[in-house]
Short mmCIF file of C-alpha atoms and ligand atoms in Angstrom, two decimals:
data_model
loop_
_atom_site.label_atom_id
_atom_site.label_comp_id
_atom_site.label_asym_id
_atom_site.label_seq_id
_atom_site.Cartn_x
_atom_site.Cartn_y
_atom_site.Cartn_z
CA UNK A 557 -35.86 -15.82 16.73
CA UNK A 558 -37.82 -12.54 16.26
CA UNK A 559 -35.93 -9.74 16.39
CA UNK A 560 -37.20 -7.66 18.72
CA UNK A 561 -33.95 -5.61 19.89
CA UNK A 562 -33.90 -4.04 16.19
CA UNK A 563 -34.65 -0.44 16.72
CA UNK A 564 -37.43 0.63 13.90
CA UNK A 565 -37.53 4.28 12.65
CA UNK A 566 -41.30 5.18 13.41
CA UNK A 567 -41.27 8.87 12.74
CA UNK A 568 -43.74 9.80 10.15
CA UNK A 569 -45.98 5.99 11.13
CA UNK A 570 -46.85 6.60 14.82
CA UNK A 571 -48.50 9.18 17.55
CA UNK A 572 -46.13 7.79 19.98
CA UNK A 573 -43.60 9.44 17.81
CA UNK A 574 -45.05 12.12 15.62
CA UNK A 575 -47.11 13.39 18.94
CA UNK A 576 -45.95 13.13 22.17
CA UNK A 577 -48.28 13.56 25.37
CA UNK A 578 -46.80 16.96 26.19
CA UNK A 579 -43.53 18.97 25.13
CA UNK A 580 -40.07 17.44 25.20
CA UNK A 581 -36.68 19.20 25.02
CA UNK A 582 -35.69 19.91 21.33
CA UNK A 583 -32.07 18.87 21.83
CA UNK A 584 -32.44 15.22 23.70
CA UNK A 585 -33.46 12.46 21.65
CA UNK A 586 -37.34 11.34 22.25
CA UNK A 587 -38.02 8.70 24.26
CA UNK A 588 -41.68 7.79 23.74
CA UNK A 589 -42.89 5.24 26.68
CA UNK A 590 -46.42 6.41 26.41
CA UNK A 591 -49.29 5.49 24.48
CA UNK A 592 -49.84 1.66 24.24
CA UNK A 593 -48.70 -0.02 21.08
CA UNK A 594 -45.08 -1.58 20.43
CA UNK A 595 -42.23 -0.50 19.13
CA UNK A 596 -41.67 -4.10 17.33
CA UNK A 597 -42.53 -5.29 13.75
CA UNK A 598 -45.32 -7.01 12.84
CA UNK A 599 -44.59 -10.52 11.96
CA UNK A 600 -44.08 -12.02 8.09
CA UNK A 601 -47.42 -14.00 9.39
CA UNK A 602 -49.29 -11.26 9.55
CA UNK A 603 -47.78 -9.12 6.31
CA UNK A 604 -47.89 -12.09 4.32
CA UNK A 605 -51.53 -12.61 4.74
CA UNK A 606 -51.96 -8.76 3.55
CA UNK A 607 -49.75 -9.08 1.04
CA UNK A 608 -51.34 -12.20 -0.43
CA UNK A 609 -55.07 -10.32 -0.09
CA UNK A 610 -53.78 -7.59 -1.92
CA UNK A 611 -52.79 -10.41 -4.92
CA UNK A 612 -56.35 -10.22 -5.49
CA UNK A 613 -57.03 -6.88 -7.28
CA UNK A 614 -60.37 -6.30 -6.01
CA UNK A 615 -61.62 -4.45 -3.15
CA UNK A 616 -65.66 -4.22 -3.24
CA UNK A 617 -67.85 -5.76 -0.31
CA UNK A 618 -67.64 -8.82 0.84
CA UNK A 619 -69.08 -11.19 4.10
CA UNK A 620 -66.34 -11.54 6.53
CA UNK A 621 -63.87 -14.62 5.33
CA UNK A 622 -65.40 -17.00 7.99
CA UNK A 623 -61.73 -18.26 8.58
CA UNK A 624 -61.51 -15.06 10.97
CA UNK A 625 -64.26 -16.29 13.79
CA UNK A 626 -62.08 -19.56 13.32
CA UNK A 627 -59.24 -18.14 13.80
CA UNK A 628 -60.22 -16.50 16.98
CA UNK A 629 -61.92 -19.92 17.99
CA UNK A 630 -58.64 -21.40 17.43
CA UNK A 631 -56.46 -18.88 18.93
CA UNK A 632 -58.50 -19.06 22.08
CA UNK A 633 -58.36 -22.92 22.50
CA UNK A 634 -54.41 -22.70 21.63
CA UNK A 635 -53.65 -19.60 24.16
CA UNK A 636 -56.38 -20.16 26.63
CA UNK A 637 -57.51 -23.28 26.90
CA UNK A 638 -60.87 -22.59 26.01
CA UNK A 639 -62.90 -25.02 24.59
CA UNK A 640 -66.45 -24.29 24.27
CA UNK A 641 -66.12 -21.00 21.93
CA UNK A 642 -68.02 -21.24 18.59
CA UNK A 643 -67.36 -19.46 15.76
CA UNK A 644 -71.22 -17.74 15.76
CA UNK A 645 -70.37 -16.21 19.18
CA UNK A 646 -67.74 -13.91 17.52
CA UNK A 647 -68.44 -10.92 15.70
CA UNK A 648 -65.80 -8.85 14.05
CA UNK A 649 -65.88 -5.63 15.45
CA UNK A 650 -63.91 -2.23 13.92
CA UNK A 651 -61.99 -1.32 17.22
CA UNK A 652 -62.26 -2.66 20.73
CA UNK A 653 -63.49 0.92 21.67
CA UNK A 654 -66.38 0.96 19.34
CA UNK A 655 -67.18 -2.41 20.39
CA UNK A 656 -67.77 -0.85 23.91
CA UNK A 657 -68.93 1.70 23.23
CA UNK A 658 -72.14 -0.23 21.34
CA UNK A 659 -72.07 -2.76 24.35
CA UNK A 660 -72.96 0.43 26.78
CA UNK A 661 -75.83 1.25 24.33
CA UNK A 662 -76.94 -2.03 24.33
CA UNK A 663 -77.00 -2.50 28.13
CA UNK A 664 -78.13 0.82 29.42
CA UNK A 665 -80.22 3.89 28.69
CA UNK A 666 -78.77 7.18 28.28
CA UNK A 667 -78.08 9.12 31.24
CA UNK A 668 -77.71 5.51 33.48
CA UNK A 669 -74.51 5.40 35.15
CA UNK A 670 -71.83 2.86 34.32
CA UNK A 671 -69.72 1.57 36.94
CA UNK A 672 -65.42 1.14 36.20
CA UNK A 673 -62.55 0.60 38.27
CA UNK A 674 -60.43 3.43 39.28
CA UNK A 675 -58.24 4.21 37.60
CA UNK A 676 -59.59 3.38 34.23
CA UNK A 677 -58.53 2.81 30.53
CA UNK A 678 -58.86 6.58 28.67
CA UNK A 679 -61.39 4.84 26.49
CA UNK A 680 -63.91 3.68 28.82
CA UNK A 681 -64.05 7.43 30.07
CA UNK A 682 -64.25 8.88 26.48
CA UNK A 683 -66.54 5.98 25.58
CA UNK A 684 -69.35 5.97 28.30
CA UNK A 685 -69.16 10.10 28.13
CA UNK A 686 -69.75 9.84 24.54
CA UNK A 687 -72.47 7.32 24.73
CA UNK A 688 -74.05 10.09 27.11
CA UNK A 689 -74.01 7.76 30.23
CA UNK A 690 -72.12 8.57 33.54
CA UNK A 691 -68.55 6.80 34.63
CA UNK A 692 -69.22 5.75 38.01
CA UNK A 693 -66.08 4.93 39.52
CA UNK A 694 -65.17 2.62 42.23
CA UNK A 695 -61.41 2.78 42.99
CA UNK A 696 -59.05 -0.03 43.22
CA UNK A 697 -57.34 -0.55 46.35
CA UNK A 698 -54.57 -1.48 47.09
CA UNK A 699 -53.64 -4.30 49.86
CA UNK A 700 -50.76 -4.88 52.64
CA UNK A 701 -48.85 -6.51 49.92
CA UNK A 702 -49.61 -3.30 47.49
CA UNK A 703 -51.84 -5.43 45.39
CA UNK A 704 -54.73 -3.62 43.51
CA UNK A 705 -57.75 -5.28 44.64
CA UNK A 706 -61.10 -4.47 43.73
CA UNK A 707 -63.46 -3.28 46.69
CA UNK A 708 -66.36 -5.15 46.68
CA UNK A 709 -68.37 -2.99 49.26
CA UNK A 710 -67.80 -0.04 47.26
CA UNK A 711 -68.84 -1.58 44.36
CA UNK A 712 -72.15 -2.82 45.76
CA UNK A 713 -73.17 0.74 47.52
CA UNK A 714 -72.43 2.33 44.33
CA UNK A 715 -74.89 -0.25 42.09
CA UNK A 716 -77.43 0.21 44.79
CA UNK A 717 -76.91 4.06 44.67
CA UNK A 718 -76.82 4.56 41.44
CA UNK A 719 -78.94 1.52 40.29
CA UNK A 720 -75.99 0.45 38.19
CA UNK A 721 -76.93 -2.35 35.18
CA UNK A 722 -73.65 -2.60 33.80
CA UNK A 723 -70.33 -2.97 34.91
CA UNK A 724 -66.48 -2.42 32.79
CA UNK A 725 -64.24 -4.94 33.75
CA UNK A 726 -60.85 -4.98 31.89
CA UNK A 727 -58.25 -7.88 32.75
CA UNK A 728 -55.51 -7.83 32.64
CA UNK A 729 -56.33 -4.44 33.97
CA UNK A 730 -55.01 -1.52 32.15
CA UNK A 731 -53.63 -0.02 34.02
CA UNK A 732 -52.53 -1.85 36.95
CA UNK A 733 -51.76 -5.07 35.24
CA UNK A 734 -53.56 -7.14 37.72
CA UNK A 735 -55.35 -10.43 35.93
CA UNK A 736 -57.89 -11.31 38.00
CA UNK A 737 -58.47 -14.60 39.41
CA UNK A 738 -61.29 -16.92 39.19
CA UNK A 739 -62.22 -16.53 43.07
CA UNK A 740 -62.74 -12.71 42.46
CA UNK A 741 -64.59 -13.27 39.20
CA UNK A 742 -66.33 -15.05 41.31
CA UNK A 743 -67.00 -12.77 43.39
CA UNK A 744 -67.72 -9.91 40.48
CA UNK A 745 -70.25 -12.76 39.65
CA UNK A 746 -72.36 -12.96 42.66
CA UNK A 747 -72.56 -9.18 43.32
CA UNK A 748 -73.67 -8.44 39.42
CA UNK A 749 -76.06 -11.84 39.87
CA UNK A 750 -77.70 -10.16 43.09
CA UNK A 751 -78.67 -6.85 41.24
CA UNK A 752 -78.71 -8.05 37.85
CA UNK A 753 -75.90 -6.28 36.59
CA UNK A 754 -74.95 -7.05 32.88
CA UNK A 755 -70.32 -6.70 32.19
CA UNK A 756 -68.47 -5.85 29.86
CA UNK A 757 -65.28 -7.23 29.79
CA UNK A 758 -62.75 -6.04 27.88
CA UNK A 759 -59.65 -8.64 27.58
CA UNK A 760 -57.90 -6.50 24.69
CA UNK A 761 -54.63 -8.02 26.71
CA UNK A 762 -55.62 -11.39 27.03
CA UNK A 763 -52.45 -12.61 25.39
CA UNK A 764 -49.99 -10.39 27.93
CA UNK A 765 -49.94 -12.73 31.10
CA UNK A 766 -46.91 -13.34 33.17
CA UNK A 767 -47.16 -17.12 34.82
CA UNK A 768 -48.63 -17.72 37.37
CA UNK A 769 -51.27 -15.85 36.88
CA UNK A 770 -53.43 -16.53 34.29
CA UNK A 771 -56.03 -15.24 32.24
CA UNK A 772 -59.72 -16.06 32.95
CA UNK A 773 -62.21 -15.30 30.38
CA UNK A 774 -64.82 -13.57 32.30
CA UNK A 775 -67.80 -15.17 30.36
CA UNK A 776 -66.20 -18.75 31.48
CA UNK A 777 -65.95 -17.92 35.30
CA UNK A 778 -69.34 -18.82 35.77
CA UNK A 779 -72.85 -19.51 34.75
CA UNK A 780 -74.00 -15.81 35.32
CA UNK A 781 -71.32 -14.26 33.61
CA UNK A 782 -71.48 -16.72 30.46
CA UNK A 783 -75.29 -15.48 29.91
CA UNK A 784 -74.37 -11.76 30.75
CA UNK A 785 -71.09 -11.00 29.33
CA UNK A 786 -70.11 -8.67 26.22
CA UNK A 787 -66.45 -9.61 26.05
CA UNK A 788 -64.11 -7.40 23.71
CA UNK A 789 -60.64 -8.57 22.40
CA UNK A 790 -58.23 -7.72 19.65
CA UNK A 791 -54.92 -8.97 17.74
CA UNK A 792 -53.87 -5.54 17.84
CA UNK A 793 -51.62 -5.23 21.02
CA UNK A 794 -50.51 -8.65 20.25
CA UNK A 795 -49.36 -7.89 17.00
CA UNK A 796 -49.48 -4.09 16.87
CA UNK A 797 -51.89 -3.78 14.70
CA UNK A 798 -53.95 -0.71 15.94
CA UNK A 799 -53.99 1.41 12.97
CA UNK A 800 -55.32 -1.08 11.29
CA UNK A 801 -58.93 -1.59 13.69
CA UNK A 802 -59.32 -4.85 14.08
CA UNK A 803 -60.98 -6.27 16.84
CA UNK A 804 -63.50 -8.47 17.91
CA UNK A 805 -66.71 -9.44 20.27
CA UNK A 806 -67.51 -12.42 22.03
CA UNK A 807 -70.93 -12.72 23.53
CA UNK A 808 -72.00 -16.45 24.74
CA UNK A 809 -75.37 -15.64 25.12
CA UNK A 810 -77.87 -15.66 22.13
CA UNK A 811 -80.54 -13.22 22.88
CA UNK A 812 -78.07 -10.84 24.25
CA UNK A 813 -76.03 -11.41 21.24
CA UNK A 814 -78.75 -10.49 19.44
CA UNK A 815 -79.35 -7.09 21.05
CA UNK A 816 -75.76 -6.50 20.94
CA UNK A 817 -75.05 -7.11 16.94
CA UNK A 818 -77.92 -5.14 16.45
CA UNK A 819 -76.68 -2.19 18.43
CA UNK A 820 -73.37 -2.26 16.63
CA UNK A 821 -74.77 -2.38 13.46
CA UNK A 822 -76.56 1.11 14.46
CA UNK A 823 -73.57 3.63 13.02
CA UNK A 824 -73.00 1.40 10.08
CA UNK A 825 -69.21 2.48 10.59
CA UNK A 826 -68.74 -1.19 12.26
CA UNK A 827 -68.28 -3.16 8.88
CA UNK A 828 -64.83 -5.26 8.74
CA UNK A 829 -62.15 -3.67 7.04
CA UNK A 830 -60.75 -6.04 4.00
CA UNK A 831 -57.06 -5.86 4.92
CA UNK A 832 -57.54 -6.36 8.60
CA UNK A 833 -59.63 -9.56 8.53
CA UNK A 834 -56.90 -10.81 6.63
CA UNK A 835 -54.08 -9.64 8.57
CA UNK A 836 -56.01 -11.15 12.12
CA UNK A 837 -56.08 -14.71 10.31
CA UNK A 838 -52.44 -14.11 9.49
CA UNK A 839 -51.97 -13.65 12.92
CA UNK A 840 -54.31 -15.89 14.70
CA UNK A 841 -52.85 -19.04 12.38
CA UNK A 842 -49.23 -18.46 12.38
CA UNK A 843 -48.51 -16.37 14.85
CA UNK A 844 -48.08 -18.43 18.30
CA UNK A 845 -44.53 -18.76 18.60
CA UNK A 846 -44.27 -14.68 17.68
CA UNK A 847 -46.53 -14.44 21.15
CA UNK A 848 -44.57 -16.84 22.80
CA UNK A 849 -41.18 -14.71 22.29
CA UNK A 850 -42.55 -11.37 22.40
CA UNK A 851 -44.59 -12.22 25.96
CA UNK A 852 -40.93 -13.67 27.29
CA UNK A 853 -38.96 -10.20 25.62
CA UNK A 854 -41.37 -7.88 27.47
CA UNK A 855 -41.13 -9.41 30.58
CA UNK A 856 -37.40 -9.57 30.62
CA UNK A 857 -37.88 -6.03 30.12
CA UNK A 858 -40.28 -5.62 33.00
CA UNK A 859 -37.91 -7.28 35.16
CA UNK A 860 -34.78 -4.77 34.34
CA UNK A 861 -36.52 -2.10 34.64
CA UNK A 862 -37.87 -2.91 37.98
CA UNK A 863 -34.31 -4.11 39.32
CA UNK A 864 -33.43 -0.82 38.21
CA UNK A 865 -35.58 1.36 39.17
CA UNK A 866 -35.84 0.06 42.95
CA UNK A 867 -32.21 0.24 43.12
CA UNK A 868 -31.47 3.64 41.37
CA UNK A 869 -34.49 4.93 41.80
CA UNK A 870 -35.85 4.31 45.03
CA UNK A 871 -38.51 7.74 45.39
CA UNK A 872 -40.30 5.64 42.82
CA UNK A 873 -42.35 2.23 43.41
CA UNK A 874 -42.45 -0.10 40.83
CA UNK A 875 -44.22 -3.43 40.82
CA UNK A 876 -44.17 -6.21 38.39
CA UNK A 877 -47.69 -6.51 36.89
CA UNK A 878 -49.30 -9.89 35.97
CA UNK A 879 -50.45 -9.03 32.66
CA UNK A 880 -50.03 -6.04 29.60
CA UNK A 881 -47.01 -4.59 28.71
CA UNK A 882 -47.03 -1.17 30.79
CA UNK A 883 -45.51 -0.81 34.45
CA UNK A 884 -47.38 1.10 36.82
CA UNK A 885 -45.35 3.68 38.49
CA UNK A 886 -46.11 5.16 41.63
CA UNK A 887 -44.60 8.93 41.87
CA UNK A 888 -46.09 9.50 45.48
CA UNK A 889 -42.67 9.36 46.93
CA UNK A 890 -40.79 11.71 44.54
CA UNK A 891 -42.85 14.46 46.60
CA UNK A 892 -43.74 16.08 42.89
CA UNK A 893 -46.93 17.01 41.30
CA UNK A 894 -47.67 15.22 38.01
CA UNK A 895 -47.57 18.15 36.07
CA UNK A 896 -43.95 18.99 37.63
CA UNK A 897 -42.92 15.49 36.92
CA UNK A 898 -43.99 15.69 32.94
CA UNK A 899 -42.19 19.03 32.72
CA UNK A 900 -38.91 17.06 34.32
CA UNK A 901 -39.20 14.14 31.76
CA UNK A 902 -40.30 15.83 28.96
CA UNK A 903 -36.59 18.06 29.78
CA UNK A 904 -35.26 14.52 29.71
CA UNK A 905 -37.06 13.45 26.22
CA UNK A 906 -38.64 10.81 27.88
CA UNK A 907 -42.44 10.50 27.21
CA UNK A 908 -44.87 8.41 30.07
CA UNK A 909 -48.69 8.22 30.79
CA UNK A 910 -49.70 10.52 33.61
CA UNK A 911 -52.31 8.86 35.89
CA UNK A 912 -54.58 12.19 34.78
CA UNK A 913 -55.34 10.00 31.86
CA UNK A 914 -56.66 7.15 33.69
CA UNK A 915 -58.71 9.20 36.42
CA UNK A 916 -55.84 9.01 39.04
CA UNK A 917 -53.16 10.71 40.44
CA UNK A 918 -49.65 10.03 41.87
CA UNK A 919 -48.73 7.53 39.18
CA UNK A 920 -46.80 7.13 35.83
CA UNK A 921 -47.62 4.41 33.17
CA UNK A 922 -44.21 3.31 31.11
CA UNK A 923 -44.60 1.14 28.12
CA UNK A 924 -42.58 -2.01 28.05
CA UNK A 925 -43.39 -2.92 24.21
CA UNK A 926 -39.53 -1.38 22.88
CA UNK A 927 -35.92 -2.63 22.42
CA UNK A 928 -34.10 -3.33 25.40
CA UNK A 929 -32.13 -0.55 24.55
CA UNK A 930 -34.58 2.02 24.65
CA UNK A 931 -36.20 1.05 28.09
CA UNK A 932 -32.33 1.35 29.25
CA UNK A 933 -32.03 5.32 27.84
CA UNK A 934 -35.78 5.53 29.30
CA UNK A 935 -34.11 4.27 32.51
CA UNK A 936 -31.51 6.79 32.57
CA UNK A 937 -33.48 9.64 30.87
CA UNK A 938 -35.95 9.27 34.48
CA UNK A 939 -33.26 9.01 36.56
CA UNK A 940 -31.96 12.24 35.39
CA UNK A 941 -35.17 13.49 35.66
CA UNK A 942 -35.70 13.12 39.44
CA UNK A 943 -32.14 13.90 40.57
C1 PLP B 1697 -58.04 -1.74 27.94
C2 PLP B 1697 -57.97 -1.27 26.54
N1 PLP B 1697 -59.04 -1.41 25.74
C3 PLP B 1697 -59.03 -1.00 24.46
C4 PLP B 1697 -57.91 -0.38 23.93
C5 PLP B 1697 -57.93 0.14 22.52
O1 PLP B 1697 -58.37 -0.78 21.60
P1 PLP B 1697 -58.81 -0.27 20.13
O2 PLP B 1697 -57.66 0.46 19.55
O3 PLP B 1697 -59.10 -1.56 19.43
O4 PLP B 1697 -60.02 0.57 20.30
C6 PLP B 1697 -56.78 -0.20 24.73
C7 PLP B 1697 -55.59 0.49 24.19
O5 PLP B 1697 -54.67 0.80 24.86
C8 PLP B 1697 -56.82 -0.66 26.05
O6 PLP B 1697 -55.77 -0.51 26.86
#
């Protein structure tokens, strides 16, 4: 068994320690639930295969090890169930940001608009801002059962409107945690099909899925999508390993492939890091039954935290997502502004995403990815907070 109770002293290793969102008391011990990476070790799978690079004392420029598009190939059929990936249609990619970032240069001109579900992942703001395109949002909304569904009539005045050509998926959604099904890929699929829309999909969270639901590569929901898809993954929320950039692409296609690999050649900062292709085969080959009991701890977490929270907490709505490892809080009925709420918590030590940084409102993001025993003093800490 992992050990994912053990509590690790980050201070001096991680922004979600060294830097938290905004001010916390002094005197209360910090209780960082923000920014998304985990609070557990690495496995020996994945520091072994380091450790073993580093045997070798040379560091000078090399092809990518071509047991990493393996290893993804293999990691896909064993998590997934997918079949039909080939090792050419993955490229190694330097973060899953940068990989989106050349994916919106590949499919669009500057100035175009680029249309993303509200509210969004920081990065896809940052991202199509820095690419100097336009975020085009079309907000999630939410249904009788307080589902977050995506609003297809929205989404097709605002391609007509603003002649969208590509479109930013993310599922599981960040940060909603819906995983969306293969009748509204579907769906996705015939509206992009009818205007000729290109996606992106990034499915950085692909291994965070709570049964039922299940994850659905986009490029495999159907014919369209497999020939107009720039899909964008990475081991590092699986195995926090985000300080170490190490993502990847999958594009089906061949000419678009082309285009694409091109494009993210363009800053020649996009060349694989040493270390981390070794530490993603690590992971990819020995680390299922890590993902097996890490996915299980976090949602045992998940599920005391919303027991608690609609029983002690009740001004706040909590729902259990189907995928990541974040809840998404809704503040509307604690009758307080965001900023009023932060300056509570932060009083309390305790450290959560304001919807601000996803385009929203209303809404609190608390990372899951920690000891049991921190989510309980997190628990507490917001309890105190909204007394
Ligand atoms: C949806 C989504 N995409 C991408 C990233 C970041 O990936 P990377 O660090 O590889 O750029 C995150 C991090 O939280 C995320 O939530």
């Amino acid at each position: 068994m992992y050990q994912f109770d053990q509590i690790i002293d980050r201070r001096g290793y991680s922004s979600k320690w060294d830097k938290p969102l905004y001010p916390v008391a002094q005197d209360k011990p910090l209780i960082p639930m923000w920014i998304a990476d985990m609070d557990f070790a690495t496995p020996p799978c994945v520091t072994d295969a380091i450790r073993q690079r580093l045997e070798h004392p040379t560091f000078g420029y090399c092809d990518t090890d071509p047991r990493f598009a393996q290893a993804v190939v293999d990691w896909a059929r064993a998590r997934r169930g997918v079949t039909d990936l080939k090792p050419e249609y993955v490229q190694c990619q330097n973060s899953t940001v940068g990989a989106i970032v050349a994916a919106i240069k590949t499919l669009t001109q500057p100035g175009e608009g680029v249309l993303v579900h509200l509210p969004n992942y920081t990065g896809f703001t940052y991202g199509i801002a820095d690419a100097g395109r336009r975020l085009v949002g079309t907000p999630l909304v939410r249904d009788e059962q307080g589902v977050f569904r995506m609003d297809l009539a929205d989404m097709e005045e605002k391609i007509r409107a603003e002649k969208i050509r590509c479109l930013i998926l993310c599922s599981p959604h960040n940060p909603t945690g819906r995983v969306w099904t293969q009748q509204e890929l579907e769906q996705v699929s015939e509206l992009c099909e009818k205007y000729g829309v290109y996606i992106i999909s990034d499915e950085v969270w692909a291994d965070f899925v709570f049964a039922p639901a299940r994850q659905i590569a986009t490029a495999l929901a159907t014919d369209y999508t497999r020939s107009h898809t720039i899909a964008t993954y990475g081991a590092t929320k699986t195995f926090n390993l985000a300080g170490l950039r190490a993502a990847y692409s999958i594009v089906y296609d061949d000419q678009l492939r082309a285009a694409y690999q091109k494009k993210s050649a363009e800053n020649h900062y996009n060349v694989p890091n040493t270390l981390s292709v070794a530490a993603v085969i690590g992971a990819y080959t020995g680390g299922g039954e890590y993902a097996d009991q890490l996915v299980a701890y976090i949602y045992e977490n998940m599920k005391a935290a919303h027991e608690y929270i609609c029983r002690e907490i009740p001004q706040v709505a909590s729902y259990l997502p189907e995928g990541t490892y974040t809840l998404w809080l809704d503040f509307g009925g604690t009758g307080l502004s965001d900023e009023e709420a932060m300056k509570r918590m932060g009083a309390q030590g305790l450290v959560m995403s304001p919807a601000s940084e996803y385009n929203g409102s209303g809404w609190f993001r608390m990372n899951m990815a920690c000891p049991r025993s921190q989510v309980e003093q997190a628990l507490k800490a917001l309890k105190a907070a909204l007394a």
